[in-house]
C-alpha positions as YAML, in Angstrom:
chain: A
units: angstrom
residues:
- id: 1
  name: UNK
  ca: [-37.36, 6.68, -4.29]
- id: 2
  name: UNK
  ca: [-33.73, 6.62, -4.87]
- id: 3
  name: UNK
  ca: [-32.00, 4.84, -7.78]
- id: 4
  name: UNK
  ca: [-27.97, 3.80, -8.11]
- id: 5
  name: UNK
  ca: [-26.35, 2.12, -11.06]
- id: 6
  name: UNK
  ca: [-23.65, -0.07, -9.44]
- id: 7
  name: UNK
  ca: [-20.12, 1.23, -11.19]
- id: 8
  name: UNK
  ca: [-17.07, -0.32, -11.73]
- id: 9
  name: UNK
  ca: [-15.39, 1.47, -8.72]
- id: 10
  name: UNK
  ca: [-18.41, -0.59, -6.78]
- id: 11
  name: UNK
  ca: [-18.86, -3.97, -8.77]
- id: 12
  name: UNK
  ca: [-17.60, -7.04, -6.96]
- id: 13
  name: UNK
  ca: [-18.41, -6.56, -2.90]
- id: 14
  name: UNK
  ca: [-21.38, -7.87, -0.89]
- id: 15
  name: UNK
  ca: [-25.20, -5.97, -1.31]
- id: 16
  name: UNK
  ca: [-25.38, -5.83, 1.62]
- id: 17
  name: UNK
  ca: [-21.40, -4.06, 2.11]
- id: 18
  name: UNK
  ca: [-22.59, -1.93, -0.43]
- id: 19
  name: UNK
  ca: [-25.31, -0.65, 1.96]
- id: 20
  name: UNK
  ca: [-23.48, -0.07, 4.78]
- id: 21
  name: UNK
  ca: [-21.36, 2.42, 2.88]
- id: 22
  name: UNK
  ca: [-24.27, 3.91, 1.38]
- id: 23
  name: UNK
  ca: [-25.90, 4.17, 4.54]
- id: 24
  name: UNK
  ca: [-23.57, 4.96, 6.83]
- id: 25
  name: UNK
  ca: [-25.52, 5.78, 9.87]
- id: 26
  name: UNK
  ca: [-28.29, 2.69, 9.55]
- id: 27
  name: UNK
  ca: [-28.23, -0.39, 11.97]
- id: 28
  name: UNK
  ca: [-27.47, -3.37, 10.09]
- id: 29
  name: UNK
  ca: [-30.60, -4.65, 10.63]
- id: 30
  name: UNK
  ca: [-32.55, -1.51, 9.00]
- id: 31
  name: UNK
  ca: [-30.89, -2.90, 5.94]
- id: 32
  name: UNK
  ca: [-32.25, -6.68, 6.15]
- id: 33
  name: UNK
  ca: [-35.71, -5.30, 7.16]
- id: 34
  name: UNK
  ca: [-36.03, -3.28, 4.10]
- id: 35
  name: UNK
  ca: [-35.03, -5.71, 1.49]
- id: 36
  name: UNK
  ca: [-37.33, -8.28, 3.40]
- id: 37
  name: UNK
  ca: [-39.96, -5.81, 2.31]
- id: 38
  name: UNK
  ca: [-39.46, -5.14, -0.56]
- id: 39
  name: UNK
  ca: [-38.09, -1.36, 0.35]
- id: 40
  name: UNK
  ca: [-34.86, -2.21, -1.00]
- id: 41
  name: UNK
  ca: [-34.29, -4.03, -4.36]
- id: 42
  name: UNK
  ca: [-31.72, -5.45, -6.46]
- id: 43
  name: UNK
  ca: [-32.86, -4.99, -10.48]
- id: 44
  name: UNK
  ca: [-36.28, -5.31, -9.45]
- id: 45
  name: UNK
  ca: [-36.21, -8.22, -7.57]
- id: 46
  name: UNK
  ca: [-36.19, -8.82, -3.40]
- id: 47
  name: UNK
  ca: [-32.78, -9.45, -2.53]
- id: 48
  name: UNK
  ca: [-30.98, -11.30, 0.82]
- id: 49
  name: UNK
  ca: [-27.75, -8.77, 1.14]
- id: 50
  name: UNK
  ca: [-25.24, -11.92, 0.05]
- id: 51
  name: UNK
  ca: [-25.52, -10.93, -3.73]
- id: 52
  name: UNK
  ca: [-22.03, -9.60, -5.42]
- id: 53
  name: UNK
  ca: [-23.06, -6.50, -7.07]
- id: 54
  name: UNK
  ca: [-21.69, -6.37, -10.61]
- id: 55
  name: UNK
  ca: [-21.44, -3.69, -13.19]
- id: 56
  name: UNK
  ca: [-24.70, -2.33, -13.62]
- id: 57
  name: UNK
  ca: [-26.55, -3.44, -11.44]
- id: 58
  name: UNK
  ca: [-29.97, -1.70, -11.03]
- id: 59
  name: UNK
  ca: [-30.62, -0.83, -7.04]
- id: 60
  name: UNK
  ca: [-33.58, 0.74, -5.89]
- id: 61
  name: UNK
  ca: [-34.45, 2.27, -2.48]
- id: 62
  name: UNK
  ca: [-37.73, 3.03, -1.41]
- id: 63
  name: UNK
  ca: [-37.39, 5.64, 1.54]
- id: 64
  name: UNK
  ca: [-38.46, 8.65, 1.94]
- id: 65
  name: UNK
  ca: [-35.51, 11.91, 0.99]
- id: 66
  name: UNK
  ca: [-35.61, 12.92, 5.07]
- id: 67
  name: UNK
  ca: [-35.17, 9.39, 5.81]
- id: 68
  name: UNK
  ca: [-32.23, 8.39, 3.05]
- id: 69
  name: UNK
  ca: [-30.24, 11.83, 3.91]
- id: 70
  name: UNK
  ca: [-30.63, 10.88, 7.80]
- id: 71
  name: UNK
  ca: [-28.85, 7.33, 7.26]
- id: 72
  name: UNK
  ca: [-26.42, 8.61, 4.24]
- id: 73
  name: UNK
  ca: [-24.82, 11.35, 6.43]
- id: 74
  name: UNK
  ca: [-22.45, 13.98, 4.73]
- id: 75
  name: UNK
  ca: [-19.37, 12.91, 2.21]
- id: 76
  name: UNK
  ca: [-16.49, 15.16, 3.57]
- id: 77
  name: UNK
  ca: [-13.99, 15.25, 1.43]
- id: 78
  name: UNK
  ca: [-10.85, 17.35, 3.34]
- id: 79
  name: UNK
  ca: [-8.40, 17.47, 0.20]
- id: 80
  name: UNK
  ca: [-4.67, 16.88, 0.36]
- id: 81
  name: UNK
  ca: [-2.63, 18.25, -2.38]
- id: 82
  name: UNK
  ca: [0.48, 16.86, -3.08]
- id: 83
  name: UNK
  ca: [2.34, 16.08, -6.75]
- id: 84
  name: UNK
  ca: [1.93, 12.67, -7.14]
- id: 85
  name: UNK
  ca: [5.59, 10.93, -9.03]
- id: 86
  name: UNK
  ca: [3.31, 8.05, -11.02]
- id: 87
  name: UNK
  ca: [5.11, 5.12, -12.50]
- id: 88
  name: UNK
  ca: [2.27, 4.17, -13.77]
- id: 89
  name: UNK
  ca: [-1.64, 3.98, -14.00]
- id: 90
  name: UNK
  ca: [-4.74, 2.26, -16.08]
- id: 91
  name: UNK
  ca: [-8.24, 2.99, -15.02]
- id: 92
  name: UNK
  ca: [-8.13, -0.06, -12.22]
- id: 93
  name: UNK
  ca: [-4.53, 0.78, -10.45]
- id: 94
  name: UNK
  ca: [-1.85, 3.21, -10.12]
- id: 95
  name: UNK
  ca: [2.03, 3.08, -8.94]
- id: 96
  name: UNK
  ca: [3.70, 6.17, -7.37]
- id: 97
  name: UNK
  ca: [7.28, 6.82, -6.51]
- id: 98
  name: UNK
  ca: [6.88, 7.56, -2.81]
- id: 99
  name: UNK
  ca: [9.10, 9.90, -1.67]
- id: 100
  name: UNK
  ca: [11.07, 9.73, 2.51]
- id: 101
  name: UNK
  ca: [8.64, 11.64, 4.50]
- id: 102
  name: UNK
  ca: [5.43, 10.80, 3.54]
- id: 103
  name: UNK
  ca: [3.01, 8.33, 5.00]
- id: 104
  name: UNK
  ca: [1.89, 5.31, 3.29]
- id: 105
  name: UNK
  ca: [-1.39, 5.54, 4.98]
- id: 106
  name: UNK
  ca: [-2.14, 8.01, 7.90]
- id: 107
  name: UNK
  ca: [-1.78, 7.15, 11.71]
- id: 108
  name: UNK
  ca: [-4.11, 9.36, 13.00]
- id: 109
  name: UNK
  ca: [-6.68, 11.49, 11.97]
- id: 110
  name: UNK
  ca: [-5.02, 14.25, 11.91]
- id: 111
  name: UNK
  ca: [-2.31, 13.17, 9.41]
- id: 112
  name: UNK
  ca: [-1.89, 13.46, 5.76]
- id: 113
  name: UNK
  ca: [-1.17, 10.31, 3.80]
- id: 114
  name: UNK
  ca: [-0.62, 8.96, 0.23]
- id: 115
  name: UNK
  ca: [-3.66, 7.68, 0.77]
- id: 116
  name: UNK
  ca: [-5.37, 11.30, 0.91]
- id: 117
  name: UNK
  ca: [-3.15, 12.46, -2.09]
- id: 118
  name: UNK
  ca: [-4.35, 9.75, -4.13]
- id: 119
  name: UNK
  ca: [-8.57, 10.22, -3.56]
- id: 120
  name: UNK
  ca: [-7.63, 14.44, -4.56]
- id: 121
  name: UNK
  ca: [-5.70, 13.03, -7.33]
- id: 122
  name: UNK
  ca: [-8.43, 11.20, -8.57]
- id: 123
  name: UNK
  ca: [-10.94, 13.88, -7.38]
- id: 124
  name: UNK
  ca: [-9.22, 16.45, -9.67]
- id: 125
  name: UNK
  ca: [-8.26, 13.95, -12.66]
- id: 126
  name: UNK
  ca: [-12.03, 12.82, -12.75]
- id: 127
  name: UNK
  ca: [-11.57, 9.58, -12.44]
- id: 128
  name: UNK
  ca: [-13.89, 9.53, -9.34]
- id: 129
  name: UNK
  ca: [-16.38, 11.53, -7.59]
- id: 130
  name: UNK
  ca: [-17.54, 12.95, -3.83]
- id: 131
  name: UNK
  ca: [-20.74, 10.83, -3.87]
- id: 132
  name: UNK
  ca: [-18.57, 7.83, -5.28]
- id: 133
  name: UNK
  ca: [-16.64, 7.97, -1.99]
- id: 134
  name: UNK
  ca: [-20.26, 7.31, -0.13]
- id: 135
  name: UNK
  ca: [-19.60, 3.40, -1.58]
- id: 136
  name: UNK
  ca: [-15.84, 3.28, -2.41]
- id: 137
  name: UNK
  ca: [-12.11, 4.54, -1.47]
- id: 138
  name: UNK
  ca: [-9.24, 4.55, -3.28]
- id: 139
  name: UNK
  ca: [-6.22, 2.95, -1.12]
- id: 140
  name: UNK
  ca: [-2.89, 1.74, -0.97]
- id: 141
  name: UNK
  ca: [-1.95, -2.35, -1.31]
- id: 142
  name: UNK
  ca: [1.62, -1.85, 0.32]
- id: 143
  name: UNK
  ca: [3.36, 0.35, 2.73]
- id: 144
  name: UNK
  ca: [6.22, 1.42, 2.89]
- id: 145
  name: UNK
  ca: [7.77, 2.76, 6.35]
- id: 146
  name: UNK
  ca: [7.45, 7.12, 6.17]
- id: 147
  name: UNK
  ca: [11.27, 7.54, 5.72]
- id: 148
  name: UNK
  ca: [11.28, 4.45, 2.87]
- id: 149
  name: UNK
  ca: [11.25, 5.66, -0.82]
- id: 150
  name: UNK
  ca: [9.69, 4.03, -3.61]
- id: 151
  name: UNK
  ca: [6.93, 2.43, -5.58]
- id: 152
  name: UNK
  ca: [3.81, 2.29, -3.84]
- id: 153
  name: UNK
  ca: [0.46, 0.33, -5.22]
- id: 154
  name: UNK
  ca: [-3.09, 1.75, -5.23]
- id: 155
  name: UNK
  ca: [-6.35, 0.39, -6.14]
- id: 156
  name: UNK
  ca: [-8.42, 3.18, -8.28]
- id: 157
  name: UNK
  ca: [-11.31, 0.36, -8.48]
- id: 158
  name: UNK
  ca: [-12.65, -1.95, -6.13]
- id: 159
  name: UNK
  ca: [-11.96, -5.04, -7.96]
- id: 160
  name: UNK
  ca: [-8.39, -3.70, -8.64]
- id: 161
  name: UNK
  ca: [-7.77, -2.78, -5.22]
- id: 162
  name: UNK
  ca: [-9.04, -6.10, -4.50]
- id: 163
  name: UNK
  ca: [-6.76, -8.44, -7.51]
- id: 164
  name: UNK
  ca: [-3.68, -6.09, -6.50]
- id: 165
  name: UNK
  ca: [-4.24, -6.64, -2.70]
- id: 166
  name: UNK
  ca: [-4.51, -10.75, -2.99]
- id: 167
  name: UNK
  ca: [-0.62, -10.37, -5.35]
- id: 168
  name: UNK
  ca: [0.92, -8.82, -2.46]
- id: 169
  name: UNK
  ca: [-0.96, -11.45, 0.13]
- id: 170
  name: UNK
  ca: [-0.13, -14.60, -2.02]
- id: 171
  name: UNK
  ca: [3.68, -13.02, -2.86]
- id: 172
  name: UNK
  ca: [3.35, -13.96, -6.47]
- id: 173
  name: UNK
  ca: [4.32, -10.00, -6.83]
- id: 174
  name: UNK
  ca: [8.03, -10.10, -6.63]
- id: 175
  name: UNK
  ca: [9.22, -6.69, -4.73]
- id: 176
  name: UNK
  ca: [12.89, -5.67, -5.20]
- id: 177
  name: UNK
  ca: [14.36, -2.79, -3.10]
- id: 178
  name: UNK
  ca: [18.09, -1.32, -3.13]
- id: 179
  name: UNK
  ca: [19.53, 0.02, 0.11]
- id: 180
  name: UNK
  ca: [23.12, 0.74, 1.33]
- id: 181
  name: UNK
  ca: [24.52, -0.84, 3.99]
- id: 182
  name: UNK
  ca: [27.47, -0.72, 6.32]
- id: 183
  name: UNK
  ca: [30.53, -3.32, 5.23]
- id: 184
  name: UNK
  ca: [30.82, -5.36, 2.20]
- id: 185
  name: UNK
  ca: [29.20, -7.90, 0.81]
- id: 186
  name: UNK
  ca: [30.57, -10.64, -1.03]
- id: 187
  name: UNK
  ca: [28.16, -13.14, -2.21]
- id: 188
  name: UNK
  ca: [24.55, -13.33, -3.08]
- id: 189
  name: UNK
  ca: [22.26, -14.62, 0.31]
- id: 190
  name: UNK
  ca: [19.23, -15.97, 1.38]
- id: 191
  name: UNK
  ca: [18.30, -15.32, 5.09]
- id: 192
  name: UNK
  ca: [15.64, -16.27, 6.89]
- id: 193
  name: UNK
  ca: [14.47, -15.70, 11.09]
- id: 194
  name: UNK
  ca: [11.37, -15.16, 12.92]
- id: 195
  name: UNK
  ca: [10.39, -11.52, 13.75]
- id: 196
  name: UNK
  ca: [9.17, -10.50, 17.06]
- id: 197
  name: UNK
  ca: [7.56, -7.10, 17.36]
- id: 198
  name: UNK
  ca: [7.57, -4.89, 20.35]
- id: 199
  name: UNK
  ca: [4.77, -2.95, 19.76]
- id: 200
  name: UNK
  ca: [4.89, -0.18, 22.48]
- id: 201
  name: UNK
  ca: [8.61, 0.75, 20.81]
- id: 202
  name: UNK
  ca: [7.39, -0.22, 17.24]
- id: 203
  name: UNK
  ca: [10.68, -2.07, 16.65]
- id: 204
  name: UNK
  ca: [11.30, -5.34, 15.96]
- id: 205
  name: UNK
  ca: [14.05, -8.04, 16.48]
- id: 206
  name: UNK
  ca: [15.20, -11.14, 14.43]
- id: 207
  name: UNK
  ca: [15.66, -14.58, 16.36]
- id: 208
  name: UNK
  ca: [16.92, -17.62, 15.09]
- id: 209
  name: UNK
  ca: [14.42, -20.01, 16.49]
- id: 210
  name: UNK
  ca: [9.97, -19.02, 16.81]
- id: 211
  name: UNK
  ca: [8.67, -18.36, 19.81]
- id: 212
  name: UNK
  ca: [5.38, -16.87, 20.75]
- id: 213
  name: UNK
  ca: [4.19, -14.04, 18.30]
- id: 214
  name: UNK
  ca: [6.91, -14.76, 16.22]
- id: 215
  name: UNK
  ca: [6.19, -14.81, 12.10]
- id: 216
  name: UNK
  ca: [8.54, -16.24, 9.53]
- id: 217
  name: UNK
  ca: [10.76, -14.04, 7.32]
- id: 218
  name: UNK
  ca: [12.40, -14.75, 4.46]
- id: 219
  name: UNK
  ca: [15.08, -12.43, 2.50]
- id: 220
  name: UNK
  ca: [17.18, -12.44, -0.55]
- id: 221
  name: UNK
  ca: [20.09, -10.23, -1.33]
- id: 222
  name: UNK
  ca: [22.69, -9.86, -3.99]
- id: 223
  name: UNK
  ca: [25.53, -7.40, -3.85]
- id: 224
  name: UNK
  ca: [25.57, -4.61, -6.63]
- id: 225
  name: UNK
  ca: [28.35, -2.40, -6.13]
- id: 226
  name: UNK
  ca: [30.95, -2.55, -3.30]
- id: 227
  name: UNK
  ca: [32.49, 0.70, -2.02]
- id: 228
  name: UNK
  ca: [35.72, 1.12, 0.25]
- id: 229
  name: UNK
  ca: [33.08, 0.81, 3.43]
- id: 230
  name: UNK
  ca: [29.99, -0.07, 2.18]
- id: 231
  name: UNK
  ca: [27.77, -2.04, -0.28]
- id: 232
  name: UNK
  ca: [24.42, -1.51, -2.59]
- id: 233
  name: UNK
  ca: [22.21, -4.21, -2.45]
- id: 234
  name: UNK
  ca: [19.32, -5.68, -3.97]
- id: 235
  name: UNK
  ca: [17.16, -6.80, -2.09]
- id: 236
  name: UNK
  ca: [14.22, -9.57, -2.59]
- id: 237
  name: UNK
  ca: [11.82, -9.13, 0.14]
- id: 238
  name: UNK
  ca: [10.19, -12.66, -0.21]
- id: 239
  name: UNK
  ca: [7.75, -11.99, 2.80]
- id: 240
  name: UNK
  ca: [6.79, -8.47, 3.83]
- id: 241
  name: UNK
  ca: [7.14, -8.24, 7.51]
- id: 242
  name: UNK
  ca: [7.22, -4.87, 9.15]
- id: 243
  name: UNK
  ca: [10.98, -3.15, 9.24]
- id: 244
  name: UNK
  ca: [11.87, -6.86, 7.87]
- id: 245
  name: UNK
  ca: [14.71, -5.17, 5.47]
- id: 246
  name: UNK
  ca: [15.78, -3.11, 8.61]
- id: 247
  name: UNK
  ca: [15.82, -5.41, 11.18]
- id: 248
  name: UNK
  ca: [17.35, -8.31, 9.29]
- id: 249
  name: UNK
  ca: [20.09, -6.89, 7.42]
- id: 250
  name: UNK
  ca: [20.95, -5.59, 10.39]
- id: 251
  name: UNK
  ca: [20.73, -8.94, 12.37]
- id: 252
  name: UNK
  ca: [23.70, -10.31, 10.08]
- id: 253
  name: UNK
  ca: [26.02, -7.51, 10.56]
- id: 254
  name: UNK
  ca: [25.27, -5.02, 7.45]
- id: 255
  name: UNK
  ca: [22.63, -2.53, 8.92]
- id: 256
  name: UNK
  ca: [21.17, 0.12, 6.57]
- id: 257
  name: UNK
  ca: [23.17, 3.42, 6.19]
- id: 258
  name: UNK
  ca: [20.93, 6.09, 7.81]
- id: 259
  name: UNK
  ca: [18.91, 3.55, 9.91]
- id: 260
  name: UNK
  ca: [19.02, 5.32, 13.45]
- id: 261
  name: UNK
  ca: [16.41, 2.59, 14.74]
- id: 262
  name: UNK
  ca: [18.42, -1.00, 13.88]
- id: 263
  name: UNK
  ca: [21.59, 0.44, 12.46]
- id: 264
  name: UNK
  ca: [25.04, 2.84, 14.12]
- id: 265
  name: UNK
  ca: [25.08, 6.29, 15.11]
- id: 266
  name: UNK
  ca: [28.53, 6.51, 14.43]
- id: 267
  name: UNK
  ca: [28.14, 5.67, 11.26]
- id: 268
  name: UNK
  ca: [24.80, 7.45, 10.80]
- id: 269
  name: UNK
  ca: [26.35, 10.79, 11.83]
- id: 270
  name: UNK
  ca: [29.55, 10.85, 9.09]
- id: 271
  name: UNK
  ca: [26.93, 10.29, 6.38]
- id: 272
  name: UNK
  ca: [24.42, 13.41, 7.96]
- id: 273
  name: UNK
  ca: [26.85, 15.58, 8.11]
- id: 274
  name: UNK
  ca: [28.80, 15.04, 4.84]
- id: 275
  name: UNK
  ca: [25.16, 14.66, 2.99]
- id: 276
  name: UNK
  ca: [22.68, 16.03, 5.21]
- id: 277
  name: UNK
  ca: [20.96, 12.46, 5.39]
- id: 278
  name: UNK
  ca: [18.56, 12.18, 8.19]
- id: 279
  name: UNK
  ca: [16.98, 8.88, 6.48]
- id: 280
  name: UNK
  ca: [17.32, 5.28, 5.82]
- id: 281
  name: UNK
  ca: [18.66, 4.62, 2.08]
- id: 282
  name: UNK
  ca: [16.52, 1.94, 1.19]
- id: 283
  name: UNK
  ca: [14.20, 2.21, -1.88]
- id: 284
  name: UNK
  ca: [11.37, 0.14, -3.30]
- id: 285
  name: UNK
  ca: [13.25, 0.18, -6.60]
- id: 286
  name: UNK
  ca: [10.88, -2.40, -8.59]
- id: 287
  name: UNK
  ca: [7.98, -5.03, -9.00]
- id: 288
  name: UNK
  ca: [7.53, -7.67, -11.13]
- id: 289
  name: UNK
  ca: [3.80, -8.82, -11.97]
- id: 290
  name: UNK
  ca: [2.96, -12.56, -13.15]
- id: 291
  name: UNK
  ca: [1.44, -13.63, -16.13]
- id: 292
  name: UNK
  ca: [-2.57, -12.25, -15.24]
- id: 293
  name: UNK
  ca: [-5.89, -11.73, -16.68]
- id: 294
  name: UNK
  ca: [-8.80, -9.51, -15.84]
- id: 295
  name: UNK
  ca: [-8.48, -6.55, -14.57]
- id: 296
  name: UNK
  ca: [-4.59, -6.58, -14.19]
- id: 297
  name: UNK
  ca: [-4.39, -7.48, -17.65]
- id: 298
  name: UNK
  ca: [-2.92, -4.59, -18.39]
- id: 299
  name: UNK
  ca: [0.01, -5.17, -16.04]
- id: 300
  name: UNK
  ca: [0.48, -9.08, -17.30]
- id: 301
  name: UNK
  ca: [3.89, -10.20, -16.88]
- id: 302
  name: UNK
  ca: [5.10, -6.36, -16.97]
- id: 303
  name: UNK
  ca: [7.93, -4.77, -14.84]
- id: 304
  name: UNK
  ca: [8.12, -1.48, -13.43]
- id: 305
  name: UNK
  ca: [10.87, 0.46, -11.42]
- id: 306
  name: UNK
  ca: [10.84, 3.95, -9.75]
- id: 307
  name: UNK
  ca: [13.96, 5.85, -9.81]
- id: 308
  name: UNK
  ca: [16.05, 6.43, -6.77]
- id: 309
  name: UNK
  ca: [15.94, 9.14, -4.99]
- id: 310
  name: UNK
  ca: [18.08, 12.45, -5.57]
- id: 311
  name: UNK
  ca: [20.49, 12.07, -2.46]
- id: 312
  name: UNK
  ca: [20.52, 8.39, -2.61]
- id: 313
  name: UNK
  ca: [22.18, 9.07, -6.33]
- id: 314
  name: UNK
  ca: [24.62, 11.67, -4.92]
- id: 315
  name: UNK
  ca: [25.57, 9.40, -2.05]
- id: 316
  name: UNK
  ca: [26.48, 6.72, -4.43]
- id: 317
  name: UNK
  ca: [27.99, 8.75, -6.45]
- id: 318
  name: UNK
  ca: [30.28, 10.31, -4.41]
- id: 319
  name: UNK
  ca: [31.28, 6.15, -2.90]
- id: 320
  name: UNK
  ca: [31.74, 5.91, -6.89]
- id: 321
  name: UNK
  ca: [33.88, 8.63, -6.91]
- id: 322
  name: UNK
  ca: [35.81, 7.84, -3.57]
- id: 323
  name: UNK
  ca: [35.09, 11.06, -2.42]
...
């Protein structure tokens, strides 16, 4: 007999969700079978698989060791090390500066993520465990493109991975980036298109009237600093589209310095070889939560900003400077 105390990390998905971690390498139906007799229970009693598990809950399994260890399979846990910049973090979620170059979340197995820096982070800070990764991972609630700086937000529990992920999907998370673009800007904006992806280039374009597999975007932007060429922006992304920034900056004439994809070469050349910039400057500079309760008390009504990164400061200095 096997026993399991439901944890926070766990508390708030489906029994029988729970399972299927658990028990990787069962049918579905092994699951409904068992708890129909009685091999499975939920504190004490015959459960259905539809319960949400809370803290504590009591979950027995009545299998043999051979049998469990067949269906439960190996945890592997292949660590990724990497210094993790953290804005900030409470025992339900954590914000990291993301620095250009690494992947939100990985695109093939192969890869190393944020996503794989994060579960060794926790691994090594002891805020989870191997066999806690039989029932739950730690992941990421937005992405940011791999040469895109800035804040980044994880789940570290299942209900706030869960709360955090339903702030970006309902947008009452307000996400402000800066970014540099090409030409000056005089007045604050609102924009707004329809996106069409091309998914065997993975690049988008911006059209003034739907069509088919077209999605609404929406973008804000207020002028910072203007330069002799160029202008800092902030940037409200009101829906989060992908390359949405990118694409529709670039759409009304003020592409991203450093964007090879939407923005110009010309330009993108005089900036790599006075600063060695091989990379977009835009940066997820800062979020602003609502007023909340729960788990994401902690982060009621709170702001937080990651700084820019090192050559994005030098570049602007040096505009500053007129140099």
């Amino acid at each position: 007999m096997k026993q399991f105390i439901i944890t926070e990390n766990e508390a708030g998905q489906r029994f029988d969700k729970y399972l299927a971690k658990l028990m990787k390498e069962a049918p579905k139906s092994f699951f409904y079978k068992m708890m129909r007799k009685k091999n499975i229970t939920l504190n004490g009693k015959k459960a259905t698989g539809n319960e949400k598990l809370e803290k504590n809950d009591e979950i027995k399994i009545f299998l043999s060791d051979e049998t469990f260890d067949k269906f439960a399979g190996h945890v592997e846990v292949k660590k990724a090390v990497c210094k993790l910049d953290v804005v900030y973090e409470d025992e339900h979620v954590l914000f990291i500066n993301k620095p250009v170059g690494m992947l939100s979340q990985k695109a093939k197995d192969t890869d190393e993520s944020l996503v794989e820096y994060l579960i060794t982070y926790m691994l090594e800070s002891g805020s989870i465990t191997k066999e806690d990764l039989r029932t739950f991972h730690p992941s990421v609630c937005n992405r940011l493109d791999r040469n895109t700086s800035g804040i980044v937000a994880a789940g570290k529990s299942l209900a706030g991975l869960q709360k955090l992920s339903q702030l970006f999907k309902d947008r009452s998370l307000k996400k402000y980036y800066r970014c540099l673009v090409s030409g000056i800007v005089e007045n604050e904006q609102y924009i707004k298109g329809f996106l069409y992806k091309d998914e065997i280039h993975n690049k988008v374009s911006v059209l003034s009237k739907s069509k088919d597999d077209c999605v609404l975007i929406e973008t804000k932007y207020k002028p910072i600093e203007r330069y002799d060429d160029c202008t800092l922006l902030e940037v409200h992304l009101i829906t989060g589209r992908t390359h949405q920034i990118r694409a529709h900056l670039a759409s009304v004439g003020h592409p991203i310095i450093g964007d090879y994809k939407y923005g110009s070469n010309r330009i993108n050349n005089k900036y790599k070889k006075a600063f060695g910039l091989e990379s977009q400057l835009l940066h997820a500079y800062r979020v602003e939560f609502p007023k909340l309760e729960g788990v994401l008390s902690k982060v009621s009504e709170k702001v937080f900003t990651a700084e820019l990164p090192k050559l994005f400061d030098k570049i602007i200095d040096s505009k500053k400077n007129n140099l």
